[in-house]
XYZ file of C-alpha atoms in Angstrom:
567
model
C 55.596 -129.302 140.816
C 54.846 -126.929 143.460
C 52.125 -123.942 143.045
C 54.732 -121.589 144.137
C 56.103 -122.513 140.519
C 53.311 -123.236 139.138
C 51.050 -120.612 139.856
C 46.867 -121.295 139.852
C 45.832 -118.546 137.688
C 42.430 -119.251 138.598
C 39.541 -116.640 138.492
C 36.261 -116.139 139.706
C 34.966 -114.410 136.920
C 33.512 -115.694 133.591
C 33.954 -114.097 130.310
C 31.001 -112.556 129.046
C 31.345 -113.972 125.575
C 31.776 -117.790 126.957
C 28.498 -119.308 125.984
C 29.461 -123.082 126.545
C 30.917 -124.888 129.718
C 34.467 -125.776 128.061
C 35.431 -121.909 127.303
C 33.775 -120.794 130.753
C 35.696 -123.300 132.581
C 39.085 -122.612 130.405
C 39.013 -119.733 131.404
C 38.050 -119.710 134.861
C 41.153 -122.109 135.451
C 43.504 -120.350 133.417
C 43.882 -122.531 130.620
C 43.957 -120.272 128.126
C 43.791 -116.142 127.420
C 41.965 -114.689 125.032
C 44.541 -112.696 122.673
C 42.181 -111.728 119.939
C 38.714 -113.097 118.497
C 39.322 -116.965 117.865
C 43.031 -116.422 118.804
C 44.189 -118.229 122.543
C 47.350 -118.209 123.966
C 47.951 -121.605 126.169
C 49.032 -121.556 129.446
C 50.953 -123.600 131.019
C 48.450 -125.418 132.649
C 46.375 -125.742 129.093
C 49.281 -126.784 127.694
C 50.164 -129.778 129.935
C 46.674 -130.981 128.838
C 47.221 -130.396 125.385
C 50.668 -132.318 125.120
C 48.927 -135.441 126.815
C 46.445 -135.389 124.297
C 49.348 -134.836 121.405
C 51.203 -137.128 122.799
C 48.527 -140.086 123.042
C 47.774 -139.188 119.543
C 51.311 -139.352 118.451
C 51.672 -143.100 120.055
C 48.881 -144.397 118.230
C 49.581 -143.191 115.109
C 53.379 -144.176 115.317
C 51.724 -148.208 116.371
C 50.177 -147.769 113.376
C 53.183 -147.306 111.019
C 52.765 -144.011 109.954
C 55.578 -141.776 109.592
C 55.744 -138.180 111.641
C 56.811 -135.142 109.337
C 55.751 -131.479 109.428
C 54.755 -129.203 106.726
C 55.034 -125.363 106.444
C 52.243 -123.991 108.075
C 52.160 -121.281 104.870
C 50.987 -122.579 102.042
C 51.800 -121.217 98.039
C 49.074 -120.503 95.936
C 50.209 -122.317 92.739
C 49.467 -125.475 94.671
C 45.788 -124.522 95.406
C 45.301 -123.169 92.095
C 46.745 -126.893 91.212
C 44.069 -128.983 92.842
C 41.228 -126.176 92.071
C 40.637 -125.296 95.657
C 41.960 -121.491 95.237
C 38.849 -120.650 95.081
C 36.301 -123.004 95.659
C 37.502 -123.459 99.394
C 35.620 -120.458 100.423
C 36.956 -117.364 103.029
C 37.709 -119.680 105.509
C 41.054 -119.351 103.370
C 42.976 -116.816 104.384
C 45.491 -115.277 101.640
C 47.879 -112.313 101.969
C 51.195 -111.431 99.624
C 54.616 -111.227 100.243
C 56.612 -108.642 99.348
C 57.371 -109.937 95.852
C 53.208 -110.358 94.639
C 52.913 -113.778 95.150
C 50.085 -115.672 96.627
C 49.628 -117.086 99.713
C 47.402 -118.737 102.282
C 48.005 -119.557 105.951
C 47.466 -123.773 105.622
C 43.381 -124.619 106.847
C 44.541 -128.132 105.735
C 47.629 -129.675 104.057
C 46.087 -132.205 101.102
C 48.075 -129.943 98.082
C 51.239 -129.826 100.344
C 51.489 -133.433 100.822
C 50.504 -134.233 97.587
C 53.079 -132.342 96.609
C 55.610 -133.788 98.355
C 54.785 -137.265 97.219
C 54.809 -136.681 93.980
C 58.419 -135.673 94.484
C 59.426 -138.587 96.763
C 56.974 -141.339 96.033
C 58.361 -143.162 92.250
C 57.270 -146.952 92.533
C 54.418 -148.880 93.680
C 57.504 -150.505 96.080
C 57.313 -147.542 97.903
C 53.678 -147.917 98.637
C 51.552 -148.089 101.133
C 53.015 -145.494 102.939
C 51.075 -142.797 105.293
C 52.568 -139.340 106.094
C 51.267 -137.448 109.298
C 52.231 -134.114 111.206
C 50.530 -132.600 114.443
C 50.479 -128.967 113.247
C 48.908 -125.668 113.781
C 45.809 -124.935 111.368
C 44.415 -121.493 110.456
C 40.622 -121.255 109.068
C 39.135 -117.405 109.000
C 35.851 -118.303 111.048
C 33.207 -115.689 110.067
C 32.075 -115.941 113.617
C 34.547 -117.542 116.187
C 33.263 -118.733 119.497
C 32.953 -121.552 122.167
C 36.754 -120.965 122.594
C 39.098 -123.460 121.693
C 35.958 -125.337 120.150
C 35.484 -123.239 117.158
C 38.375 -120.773 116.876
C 40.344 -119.656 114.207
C 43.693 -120.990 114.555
C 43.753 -124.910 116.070
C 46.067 -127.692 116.726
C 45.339 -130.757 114.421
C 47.267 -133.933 113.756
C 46.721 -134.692 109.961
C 47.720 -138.162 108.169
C 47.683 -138.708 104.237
C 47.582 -142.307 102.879
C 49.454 -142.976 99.511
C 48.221 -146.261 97.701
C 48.546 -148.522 94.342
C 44.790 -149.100 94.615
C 41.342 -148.785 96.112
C 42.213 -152.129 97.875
C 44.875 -150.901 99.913
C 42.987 -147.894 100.786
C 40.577 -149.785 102.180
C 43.075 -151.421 104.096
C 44.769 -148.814 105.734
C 41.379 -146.810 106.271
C 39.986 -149.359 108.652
C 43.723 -149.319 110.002
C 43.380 -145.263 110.761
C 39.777 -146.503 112.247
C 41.401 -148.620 114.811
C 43.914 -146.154 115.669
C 41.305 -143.504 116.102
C 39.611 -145.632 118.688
C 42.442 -146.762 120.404
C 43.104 -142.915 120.616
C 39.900 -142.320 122.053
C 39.682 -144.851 124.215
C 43.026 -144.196 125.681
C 42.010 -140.522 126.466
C 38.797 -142.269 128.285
C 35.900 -140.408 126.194
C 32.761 -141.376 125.441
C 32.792 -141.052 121.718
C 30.280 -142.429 118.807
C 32.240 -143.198 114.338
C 29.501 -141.931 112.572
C 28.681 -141.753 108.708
C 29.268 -138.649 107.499
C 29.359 -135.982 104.685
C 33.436 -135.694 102.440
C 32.474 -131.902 102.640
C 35.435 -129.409 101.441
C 37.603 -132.264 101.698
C 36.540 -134.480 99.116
C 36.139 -138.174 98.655
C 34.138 -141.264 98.707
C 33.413 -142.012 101.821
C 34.561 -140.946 105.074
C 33.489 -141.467 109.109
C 33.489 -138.757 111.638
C 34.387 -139.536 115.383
C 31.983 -137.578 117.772
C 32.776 -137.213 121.655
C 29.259 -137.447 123.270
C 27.836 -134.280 124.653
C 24.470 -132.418 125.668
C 26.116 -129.661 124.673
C 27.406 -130.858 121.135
C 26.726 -128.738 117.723
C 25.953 -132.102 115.367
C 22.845 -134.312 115.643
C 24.214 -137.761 115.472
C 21.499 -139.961 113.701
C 21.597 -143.477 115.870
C 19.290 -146.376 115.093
C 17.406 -148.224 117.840
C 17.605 -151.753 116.007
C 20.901 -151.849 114.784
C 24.619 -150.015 115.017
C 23.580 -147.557 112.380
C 25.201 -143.921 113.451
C 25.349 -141.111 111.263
C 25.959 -136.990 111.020
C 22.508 -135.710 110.479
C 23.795 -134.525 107.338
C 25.060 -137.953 105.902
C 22.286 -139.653 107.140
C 19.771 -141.033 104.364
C 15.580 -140.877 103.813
C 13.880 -143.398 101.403
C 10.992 -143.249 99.271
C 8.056 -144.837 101.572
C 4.810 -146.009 100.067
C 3.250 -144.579 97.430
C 0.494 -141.582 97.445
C -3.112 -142.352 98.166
C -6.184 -142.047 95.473
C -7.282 -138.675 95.868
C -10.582 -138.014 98.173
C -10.484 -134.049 97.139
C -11.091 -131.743 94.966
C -8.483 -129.419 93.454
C -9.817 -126.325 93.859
C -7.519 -122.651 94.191
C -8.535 -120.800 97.300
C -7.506 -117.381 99.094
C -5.178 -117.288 101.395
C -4.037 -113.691 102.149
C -0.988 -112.713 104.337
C 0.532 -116.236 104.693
C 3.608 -116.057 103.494
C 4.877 -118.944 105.966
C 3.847 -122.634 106.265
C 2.868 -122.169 109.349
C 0.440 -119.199 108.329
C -1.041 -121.102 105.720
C -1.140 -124.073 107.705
C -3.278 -121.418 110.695
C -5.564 -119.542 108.328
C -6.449 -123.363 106.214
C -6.731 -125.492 109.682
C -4.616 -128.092 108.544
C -1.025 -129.607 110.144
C 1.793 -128.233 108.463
C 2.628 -132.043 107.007
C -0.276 -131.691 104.859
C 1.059 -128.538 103.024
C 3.867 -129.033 100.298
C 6.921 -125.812 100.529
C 8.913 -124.669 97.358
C 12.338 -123.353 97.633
C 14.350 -122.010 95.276
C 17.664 -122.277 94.331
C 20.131 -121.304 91.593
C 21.171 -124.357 89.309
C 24.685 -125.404 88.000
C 23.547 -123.487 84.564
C 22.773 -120.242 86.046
C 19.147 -120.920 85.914
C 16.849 -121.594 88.899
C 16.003 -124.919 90.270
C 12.504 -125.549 92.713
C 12.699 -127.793 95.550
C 9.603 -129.267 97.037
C 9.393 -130.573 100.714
C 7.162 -131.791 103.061
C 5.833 -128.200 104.974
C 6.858 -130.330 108.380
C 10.506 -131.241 107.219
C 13.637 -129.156 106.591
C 16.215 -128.989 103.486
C 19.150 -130.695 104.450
C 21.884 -128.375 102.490
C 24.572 -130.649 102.396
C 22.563 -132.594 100.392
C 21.035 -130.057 98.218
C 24.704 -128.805 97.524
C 25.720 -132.410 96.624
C 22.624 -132.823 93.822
C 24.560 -132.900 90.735
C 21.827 -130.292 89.031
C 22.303 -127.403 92.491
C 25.107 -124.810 92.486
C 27.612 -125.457 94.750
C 27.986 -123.636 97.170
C 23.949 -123.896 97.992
C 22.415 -120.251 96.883
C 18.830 -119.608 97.706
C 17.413 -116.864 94.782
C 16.429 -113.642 96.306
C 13.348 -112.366 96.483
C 13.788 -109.793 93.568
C 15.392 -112.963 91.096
C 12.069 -114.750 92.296
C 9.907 -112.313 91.361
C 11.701 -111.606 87.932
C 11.933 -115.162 86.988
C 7.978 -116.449 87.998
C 6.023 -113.159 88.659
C 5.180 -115.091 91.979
C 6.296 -113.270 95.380
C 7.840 -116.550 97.819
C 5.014 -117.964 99.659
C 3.228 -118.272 96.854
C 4.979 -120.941 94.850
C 3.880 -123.965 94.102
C 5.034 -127.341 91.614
C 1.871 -126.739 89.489
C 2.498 -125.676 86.526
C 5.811 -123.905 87.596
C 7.814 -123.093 84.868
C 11.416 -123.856 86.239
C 12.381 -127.993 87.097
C 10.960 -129.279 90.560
C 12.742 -131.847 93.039
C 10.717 -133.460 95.182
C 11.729 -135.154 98.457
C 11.009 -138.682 98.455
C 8.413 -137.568 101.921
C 6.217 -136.130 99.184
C 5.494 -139.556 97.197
C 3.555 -140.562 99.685
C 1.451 -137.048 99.850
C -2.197 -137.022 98.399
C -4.912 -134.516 98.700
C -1.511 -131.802 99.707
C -1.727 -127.644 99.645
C 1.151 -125.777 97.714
C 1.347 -121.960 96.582
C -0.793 -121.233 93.355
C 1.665 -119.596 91.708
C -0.789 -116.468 92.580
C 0.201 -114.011 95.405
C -2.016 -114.680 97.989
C -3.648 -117.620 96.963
C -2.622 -121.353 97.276
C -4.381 -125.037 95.602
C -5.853 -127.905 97.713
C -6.539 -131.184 97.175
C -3.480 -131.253 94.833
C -2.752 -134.919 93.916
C -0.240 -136.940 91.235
C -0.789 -138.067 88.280
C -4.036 -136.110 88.118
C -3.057 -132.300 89.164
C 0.327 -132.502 88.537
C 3.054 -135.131 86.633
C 4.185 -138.053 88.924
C 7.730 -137.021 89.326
C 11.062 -138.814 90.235
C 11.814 -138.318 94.125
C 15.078 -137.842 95.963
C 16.709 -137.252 99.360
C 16.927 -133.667 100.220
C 15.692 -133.643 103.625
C 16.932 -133.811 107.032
C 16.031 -137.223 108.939
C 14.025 -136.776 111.563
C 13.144 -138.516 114.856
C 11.020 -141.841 114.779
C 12.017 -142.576 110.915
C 12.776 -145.683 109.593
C 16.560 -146.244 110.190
C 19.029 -145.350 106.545
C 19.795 -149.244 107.038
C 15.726 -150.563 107.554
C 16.566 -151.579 110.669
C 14.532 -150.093 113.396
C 13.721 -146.288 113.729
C 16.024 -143.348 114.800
C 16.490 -141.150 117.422
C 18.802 -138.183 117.866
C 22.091 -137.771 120.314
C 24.299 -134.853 120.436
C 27.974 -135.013 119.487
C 31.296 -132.785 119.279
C 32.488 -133.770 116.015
C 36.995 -134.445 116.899
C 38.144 -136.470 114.233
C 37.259 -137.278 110.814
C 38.546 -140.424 108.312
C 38.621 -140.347 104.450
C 38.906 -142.136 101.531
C 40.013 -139.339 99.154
C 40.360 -141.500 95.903
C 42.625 -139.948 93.374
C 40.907 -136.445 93.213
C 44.143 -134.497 94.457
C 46.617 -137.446 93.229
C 45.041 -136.746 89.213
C 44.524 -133.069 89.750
C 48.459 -132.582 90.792
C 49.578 -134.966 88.536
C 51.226 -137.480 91.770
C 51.903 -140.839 90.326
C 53.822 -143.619 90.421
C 54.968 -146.516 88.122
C 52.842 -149.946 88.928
C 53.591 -153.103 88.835
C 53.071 -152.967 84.374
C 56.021 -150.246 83.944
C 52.841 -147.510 83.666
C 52.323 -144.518 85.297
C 49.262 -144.475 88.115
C 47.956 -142.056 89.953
C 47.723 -142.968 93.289
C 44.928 -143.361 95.762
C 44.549 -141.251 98.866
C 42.934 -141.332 102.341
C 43.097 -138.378 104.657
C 42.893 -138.476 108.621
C 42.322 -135.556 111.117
C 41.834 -135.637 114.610
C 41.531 -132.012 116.073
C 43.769 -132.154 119.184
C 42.746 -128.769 120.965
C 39.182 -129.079 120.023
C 39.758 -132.809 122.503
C 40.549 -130.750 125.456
C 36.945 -128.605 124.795
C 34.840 -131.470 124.140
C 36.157 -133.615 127.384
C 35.675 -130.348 129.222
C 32.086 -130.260 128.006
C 31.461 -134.598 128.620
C 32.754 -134.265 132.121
C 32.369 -131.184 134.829
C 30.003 -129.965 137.697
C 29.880 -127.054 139.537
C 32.793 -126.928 141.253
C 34.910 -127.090 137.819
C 36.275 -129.855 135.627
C 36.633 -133.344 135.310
C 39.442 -134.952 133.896
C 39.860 -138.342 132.669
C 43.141 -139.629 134.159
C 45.061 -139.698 130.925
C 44.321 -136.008 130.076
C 44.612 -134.264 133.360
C 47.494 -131.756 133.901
C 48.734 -133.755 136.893
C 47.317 -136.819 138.221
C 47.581 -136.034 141.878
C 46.805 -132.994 144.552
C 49.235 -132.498 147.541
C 46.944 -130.146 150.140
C 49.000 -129.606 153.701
C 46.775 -127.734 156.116
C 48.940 -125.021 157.506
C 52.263 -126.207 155.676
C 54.198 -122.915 156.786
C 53.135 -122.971 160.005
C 53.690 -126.519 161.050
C 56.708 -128.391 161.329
C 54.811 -132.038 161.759
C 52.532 -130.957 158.364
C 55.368 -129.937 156.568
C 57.752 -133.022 157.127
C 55.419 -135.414 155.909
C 54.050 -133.571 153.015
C 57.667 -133.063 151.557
C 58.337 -136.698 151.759
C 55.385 -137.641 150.457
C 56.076 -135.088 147.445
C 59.280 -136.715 146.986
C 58.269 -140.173 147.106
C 55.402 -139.510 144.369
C 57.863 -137.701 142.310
C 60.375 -140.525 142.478
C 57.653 -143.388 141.943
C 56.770 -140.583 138.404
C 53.465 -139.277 139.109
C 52.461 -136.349 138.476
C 51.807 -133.856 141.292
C 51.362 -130.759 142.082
C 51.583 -129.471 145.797
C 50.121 -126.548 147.176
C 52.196 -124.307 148.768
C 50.767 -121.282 148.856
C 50.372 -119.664 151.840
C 46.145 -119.531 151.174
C 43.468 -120.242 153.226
C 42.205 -124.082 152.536
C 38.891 -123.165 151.170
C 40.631 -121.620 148.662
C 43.375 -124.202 147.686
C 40.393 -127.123 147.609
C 38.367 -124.608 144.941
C 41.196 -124.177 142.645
C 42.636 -127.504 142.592
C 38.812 -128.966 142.102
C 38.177 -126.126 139.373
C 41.237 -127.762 136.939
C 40.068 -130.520 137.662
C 43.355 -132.748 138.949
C 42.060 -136.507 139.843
C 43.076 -137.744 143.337
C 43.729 -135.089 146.157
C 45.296 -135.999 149.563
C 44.929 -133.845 152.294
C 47.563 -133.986 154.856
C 46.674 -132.321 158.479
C 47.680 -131.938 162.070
C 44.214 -133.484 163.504
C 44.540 -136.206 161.012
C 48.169 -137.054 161.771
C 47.389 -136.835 165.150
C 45.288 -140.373 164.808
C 47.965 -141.584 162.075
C 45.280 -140.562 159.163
C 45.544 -138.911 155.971
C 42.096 -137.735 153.876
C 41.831 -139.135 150.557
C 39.304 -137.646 147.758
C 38.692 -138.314 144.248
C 37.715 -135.774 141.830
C 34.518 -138.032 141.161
C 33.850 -138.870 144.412
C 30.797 -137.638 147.379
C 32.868 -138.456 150.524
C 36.315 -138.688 151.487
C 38.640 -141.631 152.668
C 40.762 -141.650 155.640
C 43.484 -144.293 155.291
C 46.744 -144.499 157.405
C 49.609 -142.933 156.715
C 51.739 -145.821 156.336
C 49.691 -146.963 153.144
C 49.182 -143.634 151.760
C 51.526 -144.297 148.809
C 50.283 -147.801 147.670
C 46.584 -146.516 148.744
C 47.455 -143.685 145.890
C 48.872 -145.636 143.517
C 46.191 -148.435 143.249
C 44.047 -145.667 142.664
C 46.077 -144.331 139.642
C 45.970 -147.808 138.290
């Protein structure tokens, strides 16, 4: 390909709403344009990236023996309404009418579609295992789109649906989609980390996310640093550690005006926040409200407050006014003693003694509360996020925190969709069983982002070899002007081509400073420069994207010298 054909659109100027490298440097090379909040058109260039990452995707998953289909990309309510998603999924789901009154949502995922069609095609157990997967275009109504590509509102995603007789085979073909997912990613030459994680919307058992590694990732990746442990910070777990200490102090109610934060009781008390115990409050699955009692030095982890089989899903926090209604206690003030509503405590807090809480009493809190003696010894449970220098989930060593881009995501769905639509088939017996599901995404455009953001520098992006728009840079110094320049660079074009890499020569009649910054900026892997002073002493100047300092090699060898390089 020659520029002339393939223009550079390549600007100088970042968007003033691109907070993270990827979008900046999408931009800057012309990957994409912005059409409307969370909306991108691809250009050309973007899209040459984004088929080599489809396509590697669509190898792997055809090695594994699954089976390529695609599914309408608009989605009938009936089905949602099916599976009881309608309207539990939240307003990420976007719904509209057509112009007879029926429901409709553009597809954020395609579990009731594909159950739907296997319910229609899938009869025996013969005709299982069997897994169904499309690369298609995925609409979810971000509240707040931004990073780009990385968090937008309408993405490219390859989705893959397992159908089985039993939990067995699930098994089976989940560790197969595990492989597969690797091979992916280690075919597109990213640094990535499988990690435990939370089923979320989705549903399920148990399910693995795939994280590329980045500083500038959005998920804390739990990792132990005794073991192979990895986690989402969300999935990962905390255990009860050793019990509370005899109390040493009196419990006594004392003054503490103003503080209406941990960290102002914690000031006006002289005491680290750890030694003060924080109530929350939540609404219940009854209606009713629900306390929550952490650690004043640890955080709620939602996701698992909105998994507790006695908390509302979604997670609601009571407002100040239902606070005050309920327990005649403004927040800040709340405390486990005595409270009239049921208290969850974090397993951190069995081993408090001698803590502070709220008294229940605007503007006043207790200390030296204990167990047993001030207050009931309670059952514990996890409801806060891990933290650095904890004991690893699996007891082996303690864990520290990496950041991670979270790209594709493995489940083991069970039969919640298969039972709720009603999609079985007849087993072995002659009866009718619904079947087991997994469910497999990889985000394909949100790849592109998160390589972007593992691999750049200043002077623009970094491809890996397998995702770069083309694998080679043709740069003749003065390739109008000079016959010599212009003789070789054409034959070298057209020995490349024939040989099937992937180049792209610049023939643009710009000054070289400028051809160097925009073929460094999207990031192509090898560059050869090909100029009258070089040719002069037979030499040709050889640079990879990576690399300080150039290579002169002959020109004779300039071919083989390329291609060992692309090997």
């Amino acid at each position: 390909m020659k520029t002339s054909h393939f223009p550079l659109s390549t600007t100088k100027e970042f968007p003033k709403d691109a907070e993270i490298v990827s979008h900046q440097l999408m931009i800057k090379s012309g990957m994409i344009r912005r059409l409307t909040s969370g909306l991108y058109t691809w250009a050309p260039l973007g899209l040459r990236v984004l088929s080599k990452v489809e396509n590697v995707v669509r190898e792997e998953m055809n090695k594994a023996g699954a089976l390529e289909l695609l599914m309408p990309f608009v989605q009938p309510a009936e089905l949602w309404q099916e599976s009881g998603r309608w309207d539990k999924f939240g307003k990420q789901l976007l719904t509209f009418k057509d112009r007879h009154d029926k429901d409709y949502c553009l597809g954020p995922t395609h579990e009731e579609v594909v159950t739907d069609y296997a319910r229609q095609e899938l009869k025996s157990y013969r005709q299982l295992p069997v897994n169904f997967y499309q690369i298609q275009w995925k609409f979810r109504d971000e509240i707040r789109p931004r990073f780009g590509v990385m968090r937008s509102r309408e993405f490219l995603m390859k989705d893959a649906y397992s159908f089985h007789i039993d939990s067995a085979s699930l098994e089976k073909e989940y560790q197969n989609m595990y492989n597969a997912y690797c091979a992916i990613f280690d075919r597109l030459q990213l640094e990535y980390r499988a990690v435990l994680a939370d089923s979320g919307a989705i549903g399920g058992d148990r399910s693995q996310e795939f994280h590329v590694l980045a500083d500038s990732g959005e998920d804390a990746i739990v990792i132990s640093n005794g073991s192979t442990y990895a986690a989402n910070i969300e999935r990962a777990e905390t255990h009860r550690g050793e019990k509370y200490a005899a109390p040493t102090q009196a419990f006594e109610k004392v003054a503490t005006p103003n503080a209406r934060s941990v960290e102002d009781v914690a000031k006006q008390l002289n005491v680290p926040t750890s030694q003060i115990t924080k109530t929350l409050i939540v609404h219940g699955v009854d209606g009713n409200l629900l306390a929550i009692c952490l650690r004043g030095d640890h955080s709620l982890n939602e996701v698992k407050a909105e998994n507790f089989k006695d908390i509302a899903s979604p997670l609601r926090f009571a407002t100040d006014a239902e606070i005050i209604e309920k327990l005649g206690v403004s927040p800040g003030s709340i405390g486990p003693v005595n409270l009239p509503i049921p208290v969850l405590f974090d397993h951190a807090l069995y081993s408090s003694s001698d803590f502070i809480c709220g008294a229940n009493d605007n503007g006043f809190h207790y200390v030296g509360v204990n167990f047993e003696r001030d207050l009931p010894l309670a059952e514990t449970f996890d409801l806060r996020n891990i933290e650095e220098g904890d004991v690893s989930p699996d007891g082996q060593g303690t864990v520290r925190f990496i950041r991670g881009i979270e790209v594709g995501h493995i489940f083991q769905l069970g039969n919640k969709y298969s039972q709720a639509m009603n999609a079985s088939v007849v087993n072995e017996n002659g009866e009718q069983t619904f079947m087991e599901m997994g469910c497999y995404g990889i985000g394909v455009s949100r790849i592109v982002a998160s390589a972007i953001e593992q691999s750049h520098d200043d002077k623009g992006i970094i491809w890996p070899d397998a995702m770069a728009p083309f694998q080679l840079s043709l740069i003749p110094m003065n390739y109008h002007k000079s016959d010599m320049v212009k003789e070789l660079t054409d034959k070298l074009y057209a020995e490349f081509m024939a040989r099937g890499v992937e180049v792209l020569l610049e023939d643009r009649d710009i000054r070289p400073g400028n051809a160097f910054n925009d073929h460094e900026l999207v990031g192509i892997p090898h560059r050869l420069v090909i100029g009258e002073r070089g040719l002069k002493n037979n030499e040709l100047e050889y640079k990879g994207r990576k690399d300080a300092e150039s290579t002169f090699i002959s020109v004779d060898s300039a071919v083989e010298f390329v291609m060992d390089q692309l090997k």
